[in-house]
Coordinates of C-alpha atoms and ligand atoms in Angstrom, one line a residue:
M1 CA -15.0 -36.2 13.3
T2 CA -13.1 -32.9 13.7
S3 CA -13.4 -30.8 10.6
I4 CA -10.2 -29.1 9.3
D5 CA -10.4 -25.4 8.4
H6 CA -8.5 -24.2 5.3
Y7 CA -6.3 -21.1 5.1
A8 CA -3.7 -20.0 2.6
V9 CA -1.3 -17.2 1.5
F10 CA -1.5 -15.9 -2.0
G11 CA 1.3 -14.0 -3.7
S12 CA 3.9 -13.9 -6.5
P13 CA 6.6 -15.0 -5.9
I14 CA 5.5 -17.3 -3.1
K15 CA 8.0 -20.2 -3.1
H16 CA 10.1 -18.5 -0.4
S17 CA 7.2 -18.0 2.0
K18 CA 7.6 -19.3 5.5
S19 CA 4.0 -18.6 6.3
P20 CA 2.7 -22.2 5.9
R21 CA 5.5 -23.4 8.3
I22 CA 4.7 -20.7 10.9
H23 CA 0.9 -21.3 10.9
K24 CA 1.5 -25.1 11.2
I25 CA 3.6 -24.4 14.3
F26 CA 0.9 -22.1 15.7
A27 CA -1.8 -24.7 15.0
T28 CA 0.2 -27.4 16.9
Q29 CA 1.0 -25.1 19.8
T30 CA -2.7 -24.0 20.2
E31 CA -4.3 -27.4 19.2
Q32 CA -6.2 -25.9 16.3
A33 CA -7.3 -28.2 13.4
I34 CA -6.2 -26.1 10.3
V35 CA -4.3 -26.5 7.1
Y36 CA -2.5 -23.5 5.6
A37 CA -1.2 -23.6 2.0
A38 CA 0.9 -21.3 -0.2
Q39 CA -0.4 -20.5 -3.7
E40 CA 1.3 -18.6 -6.6
V41 CA -1.3 -16.0 -7.6
T42 CA -0.6 -13.0 -9.8
A43 CA -2.5 -9.7 -9.7
E44 CA -4.4 -10.7 -12.8
Q45 CA -5.4 -14.0 -11.2
F46 CA -6.3 -12.6 -7.8
S47 CA -10.0 -12.0 -8.1
S48 CA -10.9 -15.4 -9.5
A49 CA -8.4 -17.3 -7.2
V50 CA -9.8 -15.7 -4.1
S51 CA -13.5 -16.3 -5.1
T52 CA -12.6 -20.0 -5.8
F53 CA -10.9 -20.3 -2.5
F54 CA -13.8 -18.9 -0.4
D55 CA -16.4 -20.7 -2.6
H56 CA -14.7 -24.0 -1.6
D57 CA -15.0 -23.3 2.1
G58 CA -11.8 -21.4 2.7
K59 CA -11.9 -19.6 6.0
G60 CA -9.1 -17.0 5.7
L61 CA -6.3 -15.8 3.4
N62 CA -3.1 -13.8 3.7
C63 CA -2.1 -11.7 0.7
T64 CA 1.5 -10.8 0.0
I65 CA 3.5 -9.1 -2.7
P66 CA 2.1 -7.7 -5.1
L67 CA -1.5 -8.2 -3.9
K68 CA -2.2 -6.1 -0.9
E69 CA -3.7 -3.1 -2.7
I70 CA -5.9 -5.3 -4.9
A71 CA -7.0 -7.2 -1.8
W72 CA -8.1 -3.9 -0.3
T73 CA -10.4 -3.2 -3.2
Y74 CA -11.7 -6.8 -3.1
A75 CA -12.7 -6.9 0.5
D76 CA -16.4 -6.2 1.2
S77 CA -15.6 -4.3 4.4
K78 CA -12.4 -3.3 6.1
T79 CA -11.1 -2.8 9.7
A80 CA -10.1 0.7 10.6
R81 CA -6.3 -0.1 10.3
A82 CA -6.8 -1.6 6.8
Q83 CA -9.0 1.4 5.8
T84 CA -6.2 3.8 6.9
A85 CA -3.5 1.7 5.1
K86 CA -5.6 1.1 1.9
A87 CA -3.8 -2.2 1.9
V88 CA -5.0 -5.6 3.1
N89 CA -2.8 -8.6 4.1
T90 CA -5.5 -10.7 5.8
L91 CA -9.0 -11.7 4.5
I92 CA -11.6 -13.2 6.8
K93 CA -14.8 -15.0 5.6
Q94 CA -17.6 -13.8 7.9
N95 CA -20.7 -15.7 9.0
D96 CA -22.8 -13.9 6.4
G97 CA -20.4 -14.9 3.6
S98 CA -19.0 -11.5 3.2
I99 CA -15.2 -10.9 3.2
L100 CA -13.5 -8.6 5.8
G101 CA -10.1 -7.2 5.0
D102 CA -7.6 -6.4 7.8
N103 CA -3.9 -5.3 7.9
T104 CA -1.7 -7.0 10.4
D105 CA 1.7 -5.8 9.0
G106 CA 1.9 -2.6 11.1
I107 CA 1.2 -4.3 14.4
G108 CA 3.6 -7.1 13.4
L109 CA 6.4 -4.7 12.7
I110 CA 5.8 -2.6 15.8
T111 CA 5.7 -5.7 18.0
D112 CA 8.9 -7.0 16.6
L113 CA 10.7 -3.6 16.9
I114 CA 9.5 -2.8 20.5
N115 CA 9.1 -6.2 22.2
N116 CA 11.7 -8.3 20.4
H117 CA 14.4 -5.7 19.7
N118 CA 13.9 -3.0 22.4
I119 CA 13.8 -0.1 19.8
N120 CA 12.8 3.3 21.1
L121 CA 10.4 4.3 18.4
A122 CA 9.2 7.5 20.1
E123 CA 12.7 9.0 19.8
S124 CA 13.5 7.6 16.3
R125 CA 13.7 9.7 13.1
I126 CA 12.3 7.1 10.7
L127 CA 12.9 6.7 7.0
I128 CA 10.8 4.2 5.0
L129 CA 12.2 3.1 1.6
G130 CA 9.4 2.1 -0.8
A131 CA 5.7 3.2 -1.2
G132 CA 4.0 -0.1 -2.0
G133 CA 1.5 -2.2 -0.1
A134 CA 3.8 -3.0 2.8
S135 CA 4.8 0.6 3.3
R136 CA 1.1 1.6 3.4
G137 CA 0.5 -0.9 6.2
I138 CA 3.3 0.3 8.5
I139 CA 3.1 4.1 8.2
G140 CA 0.0 4.6 10.4
P141 CA 1.2 2.4 13.3
L142 CA 4.7 4.0 13.1
L143 CA 3.2 7.5 13.2
E144 CA 1.4 6.5 16.4
Q145 CA 4.7 5.6 18.0
S146 CA 7.1 8.3 16.8
K147 CA 7.3 11.9 17.9
H148 CA 9.3 12.8 14.8
P149 CA 8.2 13.3 11.2
I150 CA 8.5 10.2 9.0
M151 CA 10.2 10.3 5.5
I152 CA 9.2 8.0 2.7
A153 CA 11.6 7.6 -0.3
N154 CA 10.6 5.8 -3.4
R155 CA 11.8 5.2 -7.0
T156 CA 8.5 6.6 -8.3
I157 CA 8.6 9.9 -6.4
D158 CA 4.9 10.7 -7.0
K159 CA 3.8 7.6 -5.2
A160 CA 5.8 8.6 -2.1
V161 CA 4.5 12.1 -2.2
N162 CA 0.9 11.0 -2.6
L163 CA 1.2 8.4 0.1
A164 CA 2.7 10.9 2.5
A165 CA -0.2 13.3 1.7
E166 CA -2.7 10.6 2.9
F167 CA -1.3 10.6 6.4
V168 CA -0.5 14.3 6.7
H169 CA -3.4 15.0 9.1
K170 CA -1.9 12.6 11.7
N171 CA 1.7 14.0 11.8
T172 CA 4.2 15.2 9.4
V173 CA 5.0 12.6 6.7
K174 CA 7.1 13.6 3.7
G175 CA 7.6 11.8 0.4
C176 CA 10.7 12.1 -1.8
G177 CA 13.0 10.3 -4.2
F178 CA 16.2 8.4 -3.2
S179 CA 18.4 11.3 -4.5
D180 CA 16.8 13.7 -2.0
L181 CA 18.3 11.6 0.9
R182 CA 21.8 13.2 0.5
N183 CA 23.0 14.9 3.7
Q184 CA 20.3 13.4 5.9
Q185 CA 20.5 10.9 8.7
F186 CA 17.9 8.6 10.3
D187 CA 17.8 6.5 13.5
L188 CA 15.6 3.8 11.9
I189 CA 15.7 3.0 8.2
I190 CA 13.1 0.5 7.1
N191 CA 13.4 -1.1 3.7
A192 CA 9.9 -1.7 2.3
T193 CA 11.0 -2.0 -1.3
S194 CA 10.8 -5.4 -2.9
L195 CA 14.5 -5.1 -4.0
S196 CA 15.9 -7.6 -1.5
L197 CA 13.9 -10.4 -3.1
T198 CA 16.3 -10.0 -6.1
G199 CA 19.4 -9.3 -4.0
Q200 CA 19.4 -5.6 -5.0
L201 CA 19.5 -2.3 -3.1
P202 CA 18.0 1.1 -3.6
P203 CA 20.6 3.8 -4.3
L204 CA 21.4 5.1 -0.8
P205 CA 24.1 7.5 0.5
D206 CA 26.7 5.9 2.7
D207 CA 26.2 8.3 5.6
L208 CA 22.4 7.8 5.9
V209 CA 22.5 5.8 9.2
A210 CA 22.7 8.0 12.3
K211 CA 25.0 7.1 15.3
N212 CA 23.4 4.0 17.0
G213 CA 20.9 3.8 14.1
V214 CA 19.0 0.6 13.2
C215 CA 18.3 -0.8 9.7
Y216 CA 15.3 -3.1 9.3
D217 CA 14.6 -5.0 6.0
L218 CA 10.9 -6.1 5.8
A219 CA 12.2 -8.9 3.5
Y220 CA 13.8 -12.0 5.1
S221 CA 16.0 -14.7 4.0
N222 CA 18.3 -17.5 5.3
E223 CA 21.3 -15.4 4.3
P224 CA 21.5 -11.7 5.3
T225 CA 19.6 -9.7 2.7
A226 CA 21.3 -7.1 0.6
F227 CA 19.9 -4.3 2.8
V228 CA 20.9 -6.1 6.0
R229 CA 24.4 -6.3 4.7
W230 CA 24.3 -2.6 3.7
G231 CA 23.3 -1.7 7.2
Q232 CA 26.1 -3.8 8.6
Q233 CA 28.6 -2.1 6.3
N234 CA 27.2 1.4 7.1
N235 CA 27.6 1.5 10.9
A236 CA 24.1 0.4 11.9
L237 CA 24.0 -0.6 15.6
K238 CA 21.6 -3.4 14.6
S239 CA 20.7 -4.6 11.0
L240 CA 17.7 -6.8 11.1
D241 CA 15.5 -8.6 8.7
G242 CA 11.7 -9.1 8.7
L243 CA 11.5 -12.7 10.0
G244 CA 10.2 -11.4 13.4
M245 CA 7.7 -9.1 11.8
L246 CA 6.5 -12.0 9.6
I247 CA 5.9 -14.2 12.7
E248 CA 4.2 -11.4 14.6
Q249 CA 1.9 -10.4 11.8
A250 CA 1.1 -14.1 11.3
A251 CA 0.2 -14.4 15.0
E252 CA -2.2 -11.5 14.7
A253 CA -3.9 -13.0 11.7
F254 CA -4.1 -16.4 13.5
F255 CA -5.7 -14.6 16.5
I256 CA -8.3 -12.9 14.2
W257 CA -9.1 -16.2 12.5
R258 CA -9.0 -18.6 15.5
G259 CA -9.6 -16.3 18.5
I260 CA -6.5 -17.7 20.2
R261 CA -3.1 -15.9 20.4
P262 CA -0.1 -18.1 19.7
K263 CA 3.2 -17.5 21.5
T264 CA 5.7 -16.1 19.1
S265 CA 9.0 -16.2 20.9
P266 CA 9.5 -20.0 20.6
V267 CA 8.7 -19.7 16.9
I268 CA 11.2 -16.8 16.4
E269 CA 13.8 -18.8 18.2
L270 CA 13.2 -21.9 16.2
L271 CA 13.2 -20.3 12.8
N272 CA 16.3 -18.2 13.6
A273 CA 18.1 -21.3 14.8
E274 CA 17.2 -23.2 11.6
R275 CA 18.6 -20.5 9.4
N276 CA 21.8 -20.3 11.4
T277 CA 22.6 -24.0 10.9
Ligands
LIG301 P1 4.9 -3.9 -3.6 O1 5.1 -4.5 -4.9 O2 3.6 -3.4 -3.2 O3 5.9 -2.6 -3.6 C1 7.2 -2.7 -4.0 C2 8.0 -1.5 -3.7 O4 9.4 -1.7 -4.1 C3 7.6 -0.2 -4.4 O5 7.9 0.9 -3.5 C4 8.5 -0.2 -5.6 O6 8.7 1.1 -6.1 C5 9.8 -0.7 -5.0 N1 10.6 -1.2 -6.1 C6 10.4 -2.4 -6.9 N2 11.3 -2.5 -7.8 C7 12.2 -1.5 -7.6 C8 13.4 -1.1 -8.2 N3 14.0 -1.9 -9.2 N4 14.1 0.0 -7.8 C9 13.6 0.7 -6.7 N5 12.4 0.4 -6.1 C10 11.8 -0.7 -6.5 O7 5.5 -4.8 -2.5 P2 5.1 -4.9 -1.0 O8 5.0 -3.5 -0.5 O9 4.0 -5.8 -0.7 O10 6.4 -5.7 -0.3 C11 7.7 -5.0 -0.2 C12 8.6 -5.9 0.6 O11 8.2 -6.1 1.9 C13 8.8 -7.3 0.0 O12 10.2 -7.6 0.1 C14 8.0 -8.2 0.9 O13 8.5 -9.5 1.0 C15 8.3 -7.5 2.3 N6 7.2 -7.7 3.3 C16 7.6 -8.4 4.4 C17 6.6 -8.6 5.4 C18 7.0 -9.3 6.7 O14 6.1 -9.7 7.4 N7 8.3 -9.5 7.0 C19 5.3 -8.1 5.3 C20 5.1 -7.3 4.1 C21 6.0 -7.2 3.1 P3 7.8 1.8 -7.3 O15 6.6 2.4 -6.5 O16 8.7 2.8 -7.9 O17 7.4 0.7 -8.2

């Protein structure tokens, strides 16, 4: 009898997550016997929920808002990219029973921007809104692509400044508050705050998007998110949400867990078509 391996995504809120659907499609496409569930887990519940999952033979977990930084402290060992990010979105149970933490958010975003949307990252002046777990995961990979300094703006200014300081050896990264964005323009503005989940926006000046600039919301939704709408209203050439990144980061996690890389373009096409109907 073929045994079925168990995977899950933990987070709060988790009801909106498309990850179970995506991994189910990947499993069918690659003929892998897995189940993938979504479980509401708060920061306080994290440690005991993860231990229970792996004690009951779970093979791998994804961690989403607000758990990525706690997952980093939980993992017994980390990949280089997770170590740099100090945030983990993928946990892997290893043969010796220890838990390895990885971060596939950065590669997921970069793959979506470059392969799926033809964005020239090398020439882009990039602004990241937010300094939480997702922001941590994307800064290192974006720095590797861009020739320009990267700006991080956050409600809690100290968090943006401290996060920028962690990456300063690689290239110039600056941290600031939203009010410091006046009279500045960016070619790529990435919303890594959690505000779109509640239909809200950070306070942004109207002239922030450079000519032919692109807006990208890490959040995704069947309807355009508040930030996607803001980009459309403020002259962005493209205003995108994070569905492509979600699918690309999931494909990377699936590859780590199963050793086989699923094709992402049919899944992106399918999920986009579903939300347009
Ligand atoms: P965190 O909880 O770690 O960080 C939240 C961020 O949002 C912080 O910078 C926080 O600022 C900011 N924020 C929260 N409330 C407010 C507010 N009222 N006003 C201004 N800023 C606020 O979340 P994550 O980093 O894990 O996730 C961020 C977003 O990215 C979520 O929407 C998530 O769904 C999305 N995401 C999408 C992925 C994808 O594959 N498409 C992958 C990863 C994340 P402060 O520091 O001041 O509290």
